[in-house]
mmCIF file of C-alpha atoms in Angstrom:
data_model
loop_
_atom_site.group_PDB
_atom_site.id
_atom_site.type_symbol
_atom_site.label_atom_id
_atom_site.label_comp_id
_atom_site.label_asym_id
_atom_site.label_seq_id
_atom_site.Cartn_x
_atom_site.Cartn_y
_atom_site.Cartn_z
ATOM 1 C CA UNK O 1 99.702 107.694 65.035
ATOM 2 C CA UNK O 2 101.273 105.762 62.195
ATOM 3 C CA UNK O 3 104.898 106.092 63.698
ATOM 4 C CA UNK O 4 103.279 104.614 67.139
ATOM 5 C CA UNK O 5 105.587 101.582 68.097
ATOM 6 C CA UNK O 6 102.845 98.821 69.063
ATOM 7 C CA UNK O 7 104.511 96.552 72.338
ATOM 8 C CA UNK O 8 102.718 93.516 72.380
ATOM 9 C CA UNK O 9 101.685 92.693 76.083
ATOM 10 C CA UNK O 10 103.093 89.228 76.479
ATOM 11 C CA UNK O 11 103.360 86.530 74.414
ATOM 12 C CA UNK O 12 100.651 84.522 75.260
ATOM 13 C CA UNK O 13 97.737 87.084 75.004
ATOM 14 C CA UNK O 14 97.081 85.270 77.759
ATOM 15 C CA UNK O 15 80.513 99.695 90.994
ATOM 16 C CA UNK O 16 79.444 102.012 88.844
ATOM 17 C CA UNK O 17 76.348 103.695 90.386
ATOM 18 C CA UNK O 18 73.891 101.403 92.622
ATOM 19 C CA UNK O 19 70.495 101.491 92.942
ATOM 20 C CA UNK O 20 69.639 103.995 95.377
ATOM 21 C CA UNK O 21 67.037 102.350 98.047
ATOM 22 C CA UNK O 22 64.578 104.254 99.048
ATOM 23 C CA UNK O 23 64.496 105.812 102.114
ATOM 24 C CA UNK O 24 63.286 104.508 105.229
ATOM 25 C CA UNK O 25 59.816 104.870 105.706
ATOM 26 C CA UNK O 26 58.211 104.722 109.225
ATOM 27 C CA UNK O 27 54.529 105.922 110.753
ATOM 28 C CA UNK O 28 54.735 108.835 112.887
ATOM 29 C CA UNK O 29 53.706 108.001 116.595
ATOM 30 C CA UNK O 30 53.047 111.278 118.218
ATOM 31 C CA UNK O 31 54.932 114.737 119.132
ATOM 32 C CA UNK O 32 55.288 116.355 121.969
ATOM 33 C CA UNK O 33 54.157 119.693 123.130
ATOM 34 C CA UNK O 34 55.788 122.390 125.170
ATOM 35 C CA UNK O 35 54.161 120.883 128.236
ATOM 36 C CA UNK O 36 56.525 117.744 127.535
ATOM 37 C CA UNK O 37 53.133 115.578 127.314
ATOM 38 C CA UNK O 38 52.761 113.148 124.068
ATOM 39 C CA UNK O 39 49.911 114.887 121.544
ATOM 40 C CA UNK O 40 47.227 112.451 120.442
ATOM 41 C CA UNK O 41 46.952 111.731 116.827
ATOM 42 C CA UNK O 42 44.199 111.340 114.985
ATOM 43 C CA UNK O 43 43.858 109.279 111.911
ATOM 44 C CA UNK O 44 44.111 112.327 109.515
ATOM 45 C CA UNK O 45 47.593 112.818 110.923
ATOM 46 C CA UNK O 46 46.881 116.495 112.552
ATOM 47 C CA UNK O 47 47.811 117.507 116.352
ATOM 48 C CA UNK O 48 44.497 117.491 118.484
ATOM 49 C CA UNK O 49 43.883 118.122 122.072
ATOM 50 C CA UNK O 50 46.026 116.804 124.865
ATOM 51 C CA UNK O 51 44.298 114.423 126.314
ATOM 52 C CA UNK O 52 46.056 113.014 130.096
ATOM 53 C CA UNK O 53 47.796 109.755 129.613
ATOM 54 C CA UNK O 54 46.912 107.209 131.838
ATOM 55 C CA UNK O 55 47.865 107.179 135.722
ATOM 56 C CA UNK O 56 50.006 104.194 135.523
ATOM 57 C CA UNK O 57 52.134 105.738 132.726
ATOM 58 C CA UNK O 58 52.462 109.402 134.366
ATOM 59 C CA UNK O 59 55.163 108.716 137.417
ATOM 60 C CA UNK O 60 55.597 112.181 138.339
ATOM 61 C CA UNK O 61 53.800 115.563 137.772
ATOM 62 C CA UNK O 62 55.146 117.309 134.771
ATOM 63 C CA UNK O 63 56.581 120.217 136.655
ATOM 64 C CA UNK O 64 58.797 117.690 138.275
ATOM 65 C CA UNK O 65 59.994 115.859 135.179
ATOM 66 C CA UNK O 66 62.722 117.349 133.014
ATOM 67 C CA UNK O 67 61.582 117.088 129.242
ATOM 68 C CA UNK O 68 64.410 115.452 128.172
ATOM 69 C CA UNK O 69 62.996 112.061 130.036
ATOM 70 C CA UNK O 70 61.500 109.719 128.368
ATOM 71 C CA UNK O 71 57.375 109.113 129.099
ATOM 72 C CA UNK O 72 57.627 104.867 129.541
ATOM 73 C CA UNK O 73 55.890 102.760 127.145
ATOM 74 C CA UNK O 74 52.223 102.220 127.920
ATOM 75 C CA UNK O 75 52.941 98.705 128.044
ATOM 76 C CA UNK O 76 56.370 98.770 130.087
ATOM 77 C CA UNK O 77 56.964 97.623 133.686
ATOM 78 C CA UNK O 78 58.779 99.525 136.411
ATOM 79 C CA UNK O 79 62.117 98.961 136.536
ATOM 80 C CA UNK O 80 62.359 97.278 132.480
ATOM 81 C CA UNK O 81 64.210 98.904 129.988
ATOM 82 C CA UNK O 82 62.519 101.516 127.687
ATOM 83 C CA UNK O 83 61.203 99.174 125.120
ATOM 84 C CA UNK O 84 61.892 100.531 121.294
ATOM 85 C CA UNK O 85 58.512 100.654 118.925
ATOM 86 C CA UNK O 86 58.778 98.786 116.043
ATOM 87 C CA UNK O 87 59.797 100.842 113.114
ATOM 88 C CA UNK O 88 58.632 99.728 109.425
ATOM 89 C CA UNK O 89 61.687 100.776 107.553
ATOM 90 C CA UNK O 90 60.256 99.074 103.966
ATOM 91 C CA UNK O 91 63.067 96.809 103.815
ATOM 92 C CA UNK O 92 61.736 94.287 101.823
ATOM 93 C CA UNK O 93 59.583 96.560 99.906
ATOM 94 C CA UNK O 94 62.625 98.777 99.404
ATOM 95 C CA UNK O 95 64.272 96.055 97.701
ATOM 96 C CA UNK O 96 61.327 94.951 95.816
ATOM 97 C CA UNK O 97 61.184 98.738 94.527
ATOM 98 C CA UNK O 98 65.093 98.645 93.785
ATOM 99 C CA UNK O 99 64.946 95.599 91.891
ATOM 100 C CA UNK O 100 62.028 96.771 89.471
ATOM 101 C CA UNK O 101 63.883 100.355 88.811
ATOM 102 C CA UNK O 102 67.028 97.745 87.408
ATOM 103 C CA UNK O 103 64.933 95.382 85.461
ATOM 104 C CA UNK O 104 63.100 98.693 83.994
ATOM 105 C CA UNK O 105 66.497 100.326 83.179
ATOM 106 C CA UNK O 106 67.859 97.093 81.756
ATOM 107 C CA UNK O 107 64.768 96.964 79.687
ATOM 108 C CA UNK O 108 64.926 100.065 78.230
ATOM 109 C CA UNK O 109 68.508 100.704 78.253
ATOM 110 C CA UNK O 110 68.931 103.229 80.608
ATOM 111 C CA UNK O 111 72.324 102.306 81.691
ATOM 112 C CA UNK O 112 75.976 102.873 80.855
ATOM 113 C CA UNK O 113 78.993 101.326 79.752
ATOM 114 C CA UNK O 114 82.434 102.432 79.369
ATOM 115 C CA UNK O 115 84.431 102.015 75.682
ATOM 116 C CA UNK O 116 85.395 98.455 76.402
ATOM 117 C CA UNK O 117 81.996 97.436 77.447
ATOM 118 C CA UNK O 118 82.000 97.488 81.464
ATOM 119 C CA UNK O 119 78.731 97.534 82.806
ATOM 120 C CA UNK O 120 79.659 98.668 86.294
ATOM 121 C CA UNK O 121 75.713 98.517 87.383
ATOM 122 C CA UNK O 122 75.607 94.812 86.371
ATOM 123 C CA UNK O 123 78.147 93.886 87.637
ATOM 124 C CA UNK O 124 77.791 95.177 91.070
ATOM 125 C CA UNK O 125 74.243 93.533 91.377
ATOM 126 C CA UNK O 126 74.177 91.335 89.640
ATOM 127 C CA UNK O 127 77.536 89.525 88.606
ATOM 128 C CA UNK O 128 79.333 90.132 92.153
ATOM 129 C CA UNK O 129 76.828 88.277 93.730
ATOM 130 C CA UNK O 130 77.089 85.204 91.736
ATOM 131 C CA UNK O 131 80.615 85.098 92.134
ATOM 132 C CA UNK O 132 80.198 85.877 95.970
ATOM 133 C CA UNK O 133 78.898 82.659 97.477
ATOM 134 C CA UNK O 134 82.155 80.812 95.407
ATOM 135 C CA UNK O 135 84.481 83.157 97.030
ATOM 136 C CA UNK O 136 83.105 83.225 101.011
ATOM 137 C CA UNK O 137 81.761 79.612 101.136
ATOM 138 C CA UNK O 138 83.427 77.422 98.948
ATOM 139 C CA UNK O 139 86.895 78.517 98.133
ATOM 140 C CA UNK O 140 87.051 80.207 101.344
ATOM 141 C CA UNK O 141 89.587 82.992 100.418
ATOM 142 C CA UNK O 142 91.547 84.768 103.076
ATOM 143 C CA UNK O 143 93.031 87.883 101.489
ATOM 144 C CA UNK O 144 96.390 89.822 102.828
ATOM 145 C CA UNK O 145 97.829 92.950 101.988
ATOM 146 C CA UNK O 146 94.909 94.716 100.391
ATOM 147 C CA UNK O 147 95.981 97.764 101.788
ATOM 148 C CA UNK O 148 98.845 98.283 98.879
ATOM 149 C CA UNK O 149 96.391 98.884 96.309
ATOM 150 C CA UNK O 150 96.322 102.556 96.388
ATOM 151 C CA UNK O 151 93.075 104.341 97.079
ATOM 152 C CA UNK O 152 93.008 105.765 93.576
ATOM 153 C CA UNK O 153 94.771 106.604 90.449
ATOM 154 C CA UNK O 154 96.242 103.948 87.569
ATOM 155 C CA UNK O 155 97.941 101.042 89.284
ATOM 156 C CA UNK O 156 99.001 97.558 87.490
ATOM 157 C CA UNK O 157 98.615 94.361 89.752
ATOM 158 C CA UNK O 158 100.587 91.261 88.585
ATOM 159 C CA UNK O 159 100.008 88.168 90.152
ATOM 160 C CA UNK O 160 100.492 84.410 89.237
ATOM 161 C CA UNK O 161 98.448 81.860 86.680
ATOM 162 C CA UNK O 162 97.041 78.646 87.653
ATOM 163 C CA UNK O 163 93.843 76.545 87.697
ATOM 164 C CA UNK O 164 93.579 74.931 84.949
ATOM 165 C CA UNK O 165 90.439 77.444 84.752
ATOM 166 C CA UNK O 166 91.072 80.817 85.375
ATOM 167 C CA UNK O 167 88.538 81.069 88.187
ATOM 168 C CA UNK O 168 91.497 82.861 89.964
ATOM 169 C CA UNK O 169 91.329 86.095 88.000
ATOM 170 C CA UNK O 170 87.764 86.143 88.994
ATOM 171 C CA UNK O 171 88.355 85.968 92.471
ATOM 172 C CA UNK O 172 90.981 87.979 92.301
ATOM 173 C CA UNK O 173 88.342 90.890 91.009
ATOM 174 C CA UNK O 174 85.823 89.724 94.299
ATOM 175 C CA UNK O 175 88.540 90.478 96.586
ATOM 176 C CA UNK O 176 89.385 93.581 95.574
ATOM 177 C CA UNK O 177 85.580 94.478 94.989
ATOM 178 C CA UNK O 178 84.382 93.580 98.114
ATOM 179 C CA UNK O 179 87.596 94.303 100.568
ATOM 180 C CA UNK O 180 88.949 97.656 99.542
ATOM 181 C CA UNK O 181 88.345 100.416 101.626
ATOM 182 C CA UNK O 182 87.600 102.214 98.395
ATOM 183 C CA UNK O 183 85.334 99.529 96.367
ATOM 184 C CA UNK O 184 87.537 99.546 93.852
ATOM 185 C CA UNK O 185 87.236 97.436 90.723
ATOM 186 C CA UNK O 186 89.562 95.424 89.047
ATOM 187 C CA UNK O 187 89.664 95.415 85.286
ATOM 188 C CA UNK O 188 91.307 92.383 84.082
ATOM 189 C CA UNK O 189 93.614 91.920 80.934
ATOM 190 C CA UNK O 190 92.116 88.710 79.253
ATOM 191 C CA UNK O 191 93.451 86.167 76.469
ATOM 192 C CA UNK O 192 92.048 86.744 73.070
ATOM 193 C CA UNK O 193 90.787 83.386 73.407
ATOM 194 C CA UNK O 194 88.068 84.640 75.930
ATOM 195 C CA UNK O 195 86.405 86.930 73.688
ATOM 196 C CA UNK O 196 85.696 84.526 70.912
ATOM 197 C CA UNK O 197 83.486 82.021 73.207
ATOM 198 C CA UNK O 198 79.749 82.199 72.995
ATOM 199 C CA UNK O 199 78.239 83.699 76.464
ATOM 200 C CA UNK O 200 81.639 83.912 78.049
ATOM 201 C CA UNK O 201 82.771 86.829 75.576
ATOM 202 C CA UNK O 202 79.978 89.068 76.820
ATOM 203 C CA UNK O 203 80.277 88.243 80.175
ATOM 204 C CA UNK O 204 83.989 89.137 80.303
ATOM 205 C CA UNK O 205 82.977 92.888 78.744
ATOM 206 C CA UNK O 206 80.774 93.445 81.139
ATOM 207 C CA UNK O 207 83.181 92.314 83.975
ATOM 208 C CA UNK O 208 85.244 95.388 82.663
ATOM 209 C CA UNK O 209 87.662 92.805 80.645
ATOM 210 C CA UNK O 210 89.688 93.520 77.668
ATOM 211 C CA UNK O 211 92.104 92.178 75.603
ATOM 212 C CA UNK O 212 95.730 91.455 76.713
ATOM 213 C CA UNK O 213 97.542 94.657 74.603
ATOM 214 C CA UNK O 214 99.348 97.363 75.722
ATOM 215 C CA UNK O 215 97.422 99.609 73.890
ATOM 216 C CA UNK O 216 94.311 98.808 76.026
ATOM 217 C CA UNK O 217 96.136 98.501 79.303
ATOM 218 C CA UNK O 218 97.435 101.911 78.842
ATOM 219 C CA UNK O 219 94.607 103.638 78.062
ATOM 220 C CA UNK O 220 92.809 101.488 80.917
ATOM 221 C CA UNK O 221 95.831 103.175 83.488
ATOM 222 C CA UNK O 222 95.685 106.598 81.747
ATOM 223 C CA UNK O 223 92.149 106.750 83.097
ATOM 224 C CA UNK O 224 93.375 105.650 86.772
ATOM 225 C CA UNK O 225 91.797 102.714 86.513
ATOM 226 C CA UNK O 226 93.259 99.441 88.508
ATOM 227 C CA UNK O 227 94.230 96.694 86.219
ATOM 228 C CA UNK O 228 95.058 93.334 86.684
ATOM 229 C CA UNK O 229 97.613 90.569 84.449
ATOM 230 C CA UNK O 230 98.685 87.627 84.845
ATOM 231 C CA UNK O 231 101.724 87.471 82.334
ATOM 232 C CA UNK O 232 102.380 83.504 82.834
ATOM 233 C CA UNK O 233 99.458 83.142 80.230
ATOM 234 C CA UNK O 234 98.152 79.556 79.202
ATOM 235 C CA UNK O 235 101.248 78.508 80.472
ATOM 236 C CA UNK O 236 100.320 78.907 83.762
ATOM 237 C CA UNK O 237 97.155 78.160 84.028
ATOM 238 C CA UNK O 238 97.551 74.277 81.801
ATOM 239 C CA UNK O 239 101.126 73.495 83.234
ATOM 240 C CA UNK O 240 100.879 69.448 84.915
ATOM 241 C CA UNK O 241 100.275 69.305 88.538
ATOM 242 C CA UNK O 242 103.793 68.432 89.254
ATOM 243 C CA UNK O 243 104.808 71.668 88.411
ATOM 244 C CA UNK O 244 102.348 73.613 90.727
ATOM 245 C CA UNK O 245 103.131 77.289 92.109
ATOM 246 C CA UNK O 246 106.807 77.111 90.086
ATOM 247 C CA UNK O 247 106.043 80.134 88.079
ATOM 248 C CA UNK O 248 106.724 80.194 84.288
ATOM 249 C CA UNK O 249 108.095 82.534 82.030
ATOM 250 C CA UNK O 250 106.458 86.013 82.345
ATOM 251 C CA UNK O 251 106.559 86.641 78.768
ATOM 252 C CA UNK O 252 108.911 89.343 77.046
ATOM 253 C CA UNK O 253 108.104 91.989 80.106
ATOM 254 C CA UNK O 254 105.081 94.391 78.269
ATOM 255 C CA UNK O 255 103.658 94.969 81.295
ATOM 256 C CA UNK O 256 106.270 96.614 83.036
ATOM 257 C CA UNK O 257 106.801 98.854 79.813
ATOM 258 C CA UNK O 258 102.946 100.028 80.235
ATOM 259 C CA UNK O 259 103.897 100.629 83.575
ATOM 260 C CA UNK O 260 106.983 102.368 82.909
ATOM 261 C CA UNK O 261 104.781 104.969 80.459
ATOM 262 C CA UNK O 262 102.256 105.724 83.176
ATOM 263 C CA UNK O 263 104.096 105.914 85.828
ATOM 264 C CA UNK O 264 101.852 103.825 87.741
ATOM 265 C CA UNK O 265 102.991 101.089 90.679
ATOM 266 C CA UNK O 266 103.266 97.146 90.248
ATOM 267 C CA UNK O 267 101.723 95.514 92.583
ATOM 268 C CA UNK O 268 102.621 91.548 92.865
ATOM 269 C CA UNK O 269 99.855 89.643 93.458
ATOM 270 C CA UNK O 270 100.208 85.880 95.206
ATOM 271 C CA UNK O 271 97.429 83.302 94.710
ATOM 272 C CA UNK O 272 97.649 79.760 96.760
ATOM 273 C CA UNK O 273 94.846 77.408 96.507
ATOM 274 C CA UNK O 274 93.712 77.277 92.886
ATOM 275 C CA UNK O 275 96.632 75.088 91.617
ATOM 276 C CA UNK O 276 94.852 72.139 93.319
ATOM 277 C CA UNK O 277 91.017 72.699 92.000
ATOM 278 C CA UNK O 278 92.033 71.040 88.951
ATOM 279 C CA UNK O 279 94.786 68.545 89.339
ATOM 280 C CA UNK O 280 95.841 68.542 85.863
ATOM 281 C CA UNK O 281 97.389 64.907 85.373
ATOM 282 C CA UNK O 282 97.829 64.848 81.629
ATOM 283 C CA UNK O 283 97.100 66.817 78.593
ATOM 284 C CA UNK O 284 95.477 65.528 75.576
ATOM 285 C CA UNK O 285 97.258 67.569 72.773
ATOM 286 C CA UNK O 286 95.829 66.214 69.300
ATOM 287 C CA UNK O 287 92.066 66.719 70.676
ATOM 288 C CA UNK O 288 93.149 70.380 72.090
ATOM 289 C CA UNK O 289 94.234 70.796 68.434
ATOM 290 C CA UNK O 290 91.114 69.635 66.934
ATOM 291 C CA UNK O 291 88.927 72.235 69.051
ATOM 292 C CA UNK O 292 91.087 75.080 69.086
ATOM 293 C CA UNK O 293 92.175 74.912 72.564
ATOM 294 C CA UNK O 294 95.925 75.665 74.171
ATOM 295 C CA UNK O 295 95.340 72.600 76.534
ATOM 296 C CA UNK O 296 92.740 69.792 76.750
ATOM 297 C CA UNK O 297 93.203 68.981 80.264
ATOM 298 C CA UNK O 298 93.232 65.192 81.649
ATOM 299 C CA UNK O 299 92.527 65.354 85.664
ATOM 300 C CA UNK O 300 91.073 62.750 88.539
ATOM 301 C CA UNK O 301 87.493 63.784 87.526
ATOM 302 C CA UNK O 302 87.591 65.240 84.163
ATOM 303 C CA UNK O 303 86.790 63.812 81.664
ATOM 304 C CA UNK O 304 86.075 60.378 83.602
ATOM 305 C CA UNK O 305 83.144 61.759 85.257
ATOM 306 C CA UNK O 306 81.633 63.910 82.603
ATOM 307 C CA UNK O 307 79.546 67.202 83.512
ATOM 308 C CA UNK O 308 80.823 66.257 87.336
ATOM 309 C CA UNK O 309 84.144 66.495 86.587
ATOM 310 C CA UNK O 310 84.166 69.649 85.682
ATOM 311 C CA UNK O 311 83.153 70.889 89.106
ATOM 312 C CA UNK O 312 86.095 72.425 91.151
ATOM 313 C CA UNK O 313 87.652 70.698 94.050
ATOM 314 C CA UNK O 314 86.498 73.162 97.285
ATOM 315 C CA UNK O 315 90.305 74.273 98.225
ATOM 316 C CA UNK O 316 91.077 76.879 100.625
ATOM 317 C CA UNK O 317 92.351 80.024 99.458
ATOM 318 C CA UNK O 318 94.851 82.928 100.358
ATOM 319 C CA UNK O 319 95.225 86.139 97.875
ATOM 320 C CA UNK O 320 98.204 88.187 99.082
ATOM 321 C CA UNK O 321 98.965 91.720 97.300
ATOM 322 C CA UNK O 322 102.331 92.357 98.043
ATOM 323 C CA UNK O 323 104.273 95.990 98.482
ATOM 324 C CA UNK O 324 104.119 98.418 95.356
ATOM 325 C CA UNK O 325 106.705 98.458 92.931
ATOM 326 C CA UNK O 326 106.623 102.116 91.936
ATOM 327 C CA UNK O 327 107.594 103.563 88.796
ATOM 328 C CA UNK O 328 106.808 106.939 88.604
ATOM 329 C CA UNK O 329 111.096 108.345 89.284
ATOM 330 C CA UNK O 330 111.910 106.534 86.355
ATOM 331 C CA UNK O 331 113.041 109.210 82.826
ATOM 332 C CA UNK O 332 110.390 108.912 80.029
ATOM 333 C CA UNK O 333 112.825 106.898 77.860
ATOM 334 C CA UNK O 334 113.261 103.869 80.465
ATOM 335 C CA UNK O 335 110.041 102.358 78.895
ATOM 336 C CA UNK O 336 112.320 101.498 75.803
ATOM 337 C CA UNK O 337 115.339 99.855 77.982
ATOM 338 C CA UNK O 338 115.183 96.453 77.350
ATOM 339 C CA UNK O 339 117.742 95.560 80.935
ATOM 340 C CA UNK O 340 115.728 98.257 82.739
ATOM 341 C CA UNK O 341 112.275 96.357 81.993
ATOM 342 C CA UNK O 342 114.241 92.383 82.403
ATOM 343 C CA UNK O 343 114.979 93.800 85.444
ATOM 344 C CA UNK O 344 111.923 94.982 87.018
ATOM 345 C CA UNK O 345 110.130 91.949 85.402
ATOM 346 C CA UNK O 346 113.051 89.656 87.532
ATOM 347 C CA UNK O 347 111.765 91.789 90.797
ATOM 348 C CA UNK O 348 108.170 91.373 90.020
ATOM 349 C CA UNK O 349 108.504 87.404 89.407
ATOM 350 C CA UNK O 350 110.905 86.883 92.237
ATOM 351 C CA UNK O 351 108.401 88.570 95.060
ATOM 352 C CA UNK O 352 105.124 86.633 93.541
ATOM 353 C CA UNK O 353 107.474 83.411 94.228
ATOM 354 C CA UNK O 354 108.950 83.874 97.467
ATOM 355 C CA UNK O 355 105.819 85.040 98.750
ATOM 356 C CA UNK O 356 103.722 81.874 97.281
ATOM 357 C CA UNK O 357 106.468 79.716 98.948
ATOM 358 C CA UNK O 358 106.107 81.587 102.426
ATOM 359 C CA UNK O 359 102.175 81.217 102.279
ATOM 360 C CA UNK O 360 102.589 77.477 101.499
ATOM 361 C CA UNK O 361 105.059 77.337 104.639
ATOM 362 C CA UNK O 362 102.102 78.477 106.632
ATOM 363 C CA UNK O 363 99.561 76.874 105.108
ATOM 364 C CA UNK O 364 97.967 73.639 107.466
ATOM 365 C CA UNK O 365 95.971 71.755 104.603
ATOM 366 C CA UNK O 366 94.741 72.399 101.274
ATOM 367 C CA UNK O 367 91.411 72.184 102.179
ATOM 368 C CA UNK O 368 91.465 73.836 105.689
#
C-alpha cells in the first residue's frame, strides 16, 4: 500500500431497513358454512348454531342461490351497492407501535451504520422527511431522466454547483431517494469544510456523506454504491450572480479517473433553479478570512435582514440526469492518461451545460 499513487479528487475538496408495520389487524365477522348461510359468533370467538337470518335479508331459498353470492348487508337496500364493513386495520396504532420500536432501537443502539457513518434507518425516517416538504412544496422540483441511473451496481453522477448553499446536493439525494424505481440512495462526496462544523458534520455522516477523495469514492463504487460530485467546488456554489449556470472549472478531472478504475458510468447531472435562492451580489472577502470561510456572501436579504435573510428565495426547480457516460471498454491503464481523462471531463462538462441552457430555454419563470 505504500507504492499506492493517491489522486486527489478535485481541487477544491469541494434506506437501509424500515420499520416493519405491523400487520393489519381486523375483527373477524362471521364464516360461512357448507349450507352457504353466515355462522353466528359468539363473544368467545367459536362457531355456534346457525341461527336463520332475518326474512328481509334472505332473497331467495338457499338451494336457489349459488354460494359464491354475496348475503346483502343487514342494513342494505334493494337495488344499493354491497356496502363494505369497516375494517380496523391499526393504522394509527401501527404507527404509534413503529415509532416506539425506533426510539427504543435508537436508545439502545440497536442499529447500524456503514464505515463512513451512514445511518440508512435515520435517514429514511427520519432525515428524508425533513428534507421532503422543501423539495415537493417549496422548491417544487420537477425531475427528468431518472431512468439513467442504473438499477444497481457502482455508478458516479456529476452534476453542476450553485446556491450559494449547497441545498442542491441535498435535493439532489431526495430525488433520487424518493423517484427511483429502485429507492436508491445517493451518497454524496462533500468538502472537507463540512465535516468540521458543529451539528452539520454529523448530520452529513449520517446522510451517507464523505469526504471529497478518491480513495473514498472508490471504495464507495467498489461496493456498487451510487455516488454523487459536484467537481465545480466552492467555486460554484459562491461565484456572483452575474455569472449564474456558466459552469466553472471542473477541477484537474479525479473523478473521471475513479471512474475509469471501476468501470462504472458518469452520469451528468443538470440542476436549474438554485442559482437564484441566493442572489449572491457581492462577497465580503476580509470577513470570510477572519471566520474561515471560502466566501462570505453579500445578497438582497443577507446580511441586511439578519436571521431572515438567510431564508431561501422559493424558486422552482428542474433536476435532469442526463444519458450515461460509460466506462467500463476502456484498458486498465486509461485511468493514468492524462488526454484520455481531459477528454471525458470536456464531455461530462459540455452535456451538464448544454442541457442547463436547453432547460432554461423552456423554462416560463423562475418561480413558476
Amino acid at each position: 500500500m505504500a507504492d499506492a499513487k493517491v489522486i486527489p479528487f478535485d481541487d477544491d475538496r469541494s434506506r437501509g431497513n424500515a420499520v416493519q408495520r405491523p400487520p393489519r389487524r381486523g375483527r373477524s365477522v362471521g364464516s360461512r358454512r357448507p349450507g352457504g348461510e353466515p355462522a353466528r359468533v359468539r363473544e368467545t370467538g367459536e362457531v355456534g348454531d346457525v341461527q336463520p337470518l332475518p326474512s328481509r335479508t334472505r332473497a331467495r331459498d338457499d338451494a336457489s342461490v349459488p354460494h359464491d353470492v354475496p348475503v346483502p348487508h343487514e342494513d342494505q337496500r334493494p337495488g344499493e351497492p354491497e356496502q363494505q364493513r369497516p375494517v380496523d386495520d391499526g393504522g394509527l396504532e401501527g404507527r404509534v407501535a413503529a415509532g416506539l420500536a425506533f426510539l427504543r432501537r435508537r436508545l439502545t443502539g440497536d442499529y447500524e451504520v456503514d464505515d463512513f457513518g451512514y445511518d440508512a434507518e435515520l435517514t429514511d425516517q427520519v432525515l428524508m422527511s425533513l428534507l421532503r416538504p422543501v423539495y415537493e412544496k417549496y422548491f417544487r422540483v420537477d425531475v427528468k431522466g431518472i431512468e439513467n441511473i442504473p438499477t444497481d451496481g457502482g455508478a458516479l453522477i456529476v452534476a453542476n454547483h450553485s446556491g450559494t448553499l449547497p441545498l442542491d446536493g441535498l435535493m439532489m439525494q431526495v430525488a433520487v431517494h424518493d423517484h427511483h424505481p429502485a429507492g436508491r440512495h445517493l451518497r454524496l462526496l462533500a468538502a472537507d469544510l463540512v465535516f468540521v462544523l458543529p451539528v452539520v458534520n454529523e448530520l452529513a455522516r449520517k446522510l451517507g456523506h464523505t469526504l471529497a477523495c478518491a480513495e473514498d469514492a472508490e471504495r464507495l463504487l467498489a461496493q456498487g454504491e451510487l455516488v454523487g460530485v459536484m467537481p465545480e467546488g466552492f467555486k460554484g456554489i459562491g461565484k456572483p450572480f452575474s455569472e449564474r449556470y456558466k459552469l466553472q472549472r471542473f477541477g484537474r478531472g479525479g473523478f473521471v479517473s475513479t471512474a475509469l478504475r471501476q468501470g462504472t458510468p458518469i452520469i451528468p447531472c443538470s440542476i436549474v433553479g438554485a442559482e437564484e435562492i441566493y442572489p449572491m451580489l457581492g462577497n465580503a472577502k476580509t470577513l470570510a478570512r477572519l471566520l474561515g470561510f471560502p466566501y462570505f456572501p453579500l445578497t438582497p436579504t443577507f446580511p441586511w435582514l439578519g436571521p431572515l435573510g438567510a431564508i431561501p428565495l422559493p424558486t422552482k426547480w428542474t433536476i435532469q440526469f442526463g444519458r450515461p457516460i460509460p466506462t467500463d471498454g476502456y484498458p486498465p491503464e486509461a485511468a493514468e492518461d492524462p488526454m484520455l481523462m481531459f477528454n471525458l471531463t470536456d464531455q461530462v462538462r459540455e452535456q451538464i451545460q448544454h442541457t442547463l441552457y436547453k432547460l432554461l430555454v423552456q423554462r416560463r419563470s423562475v418561480f413558476f
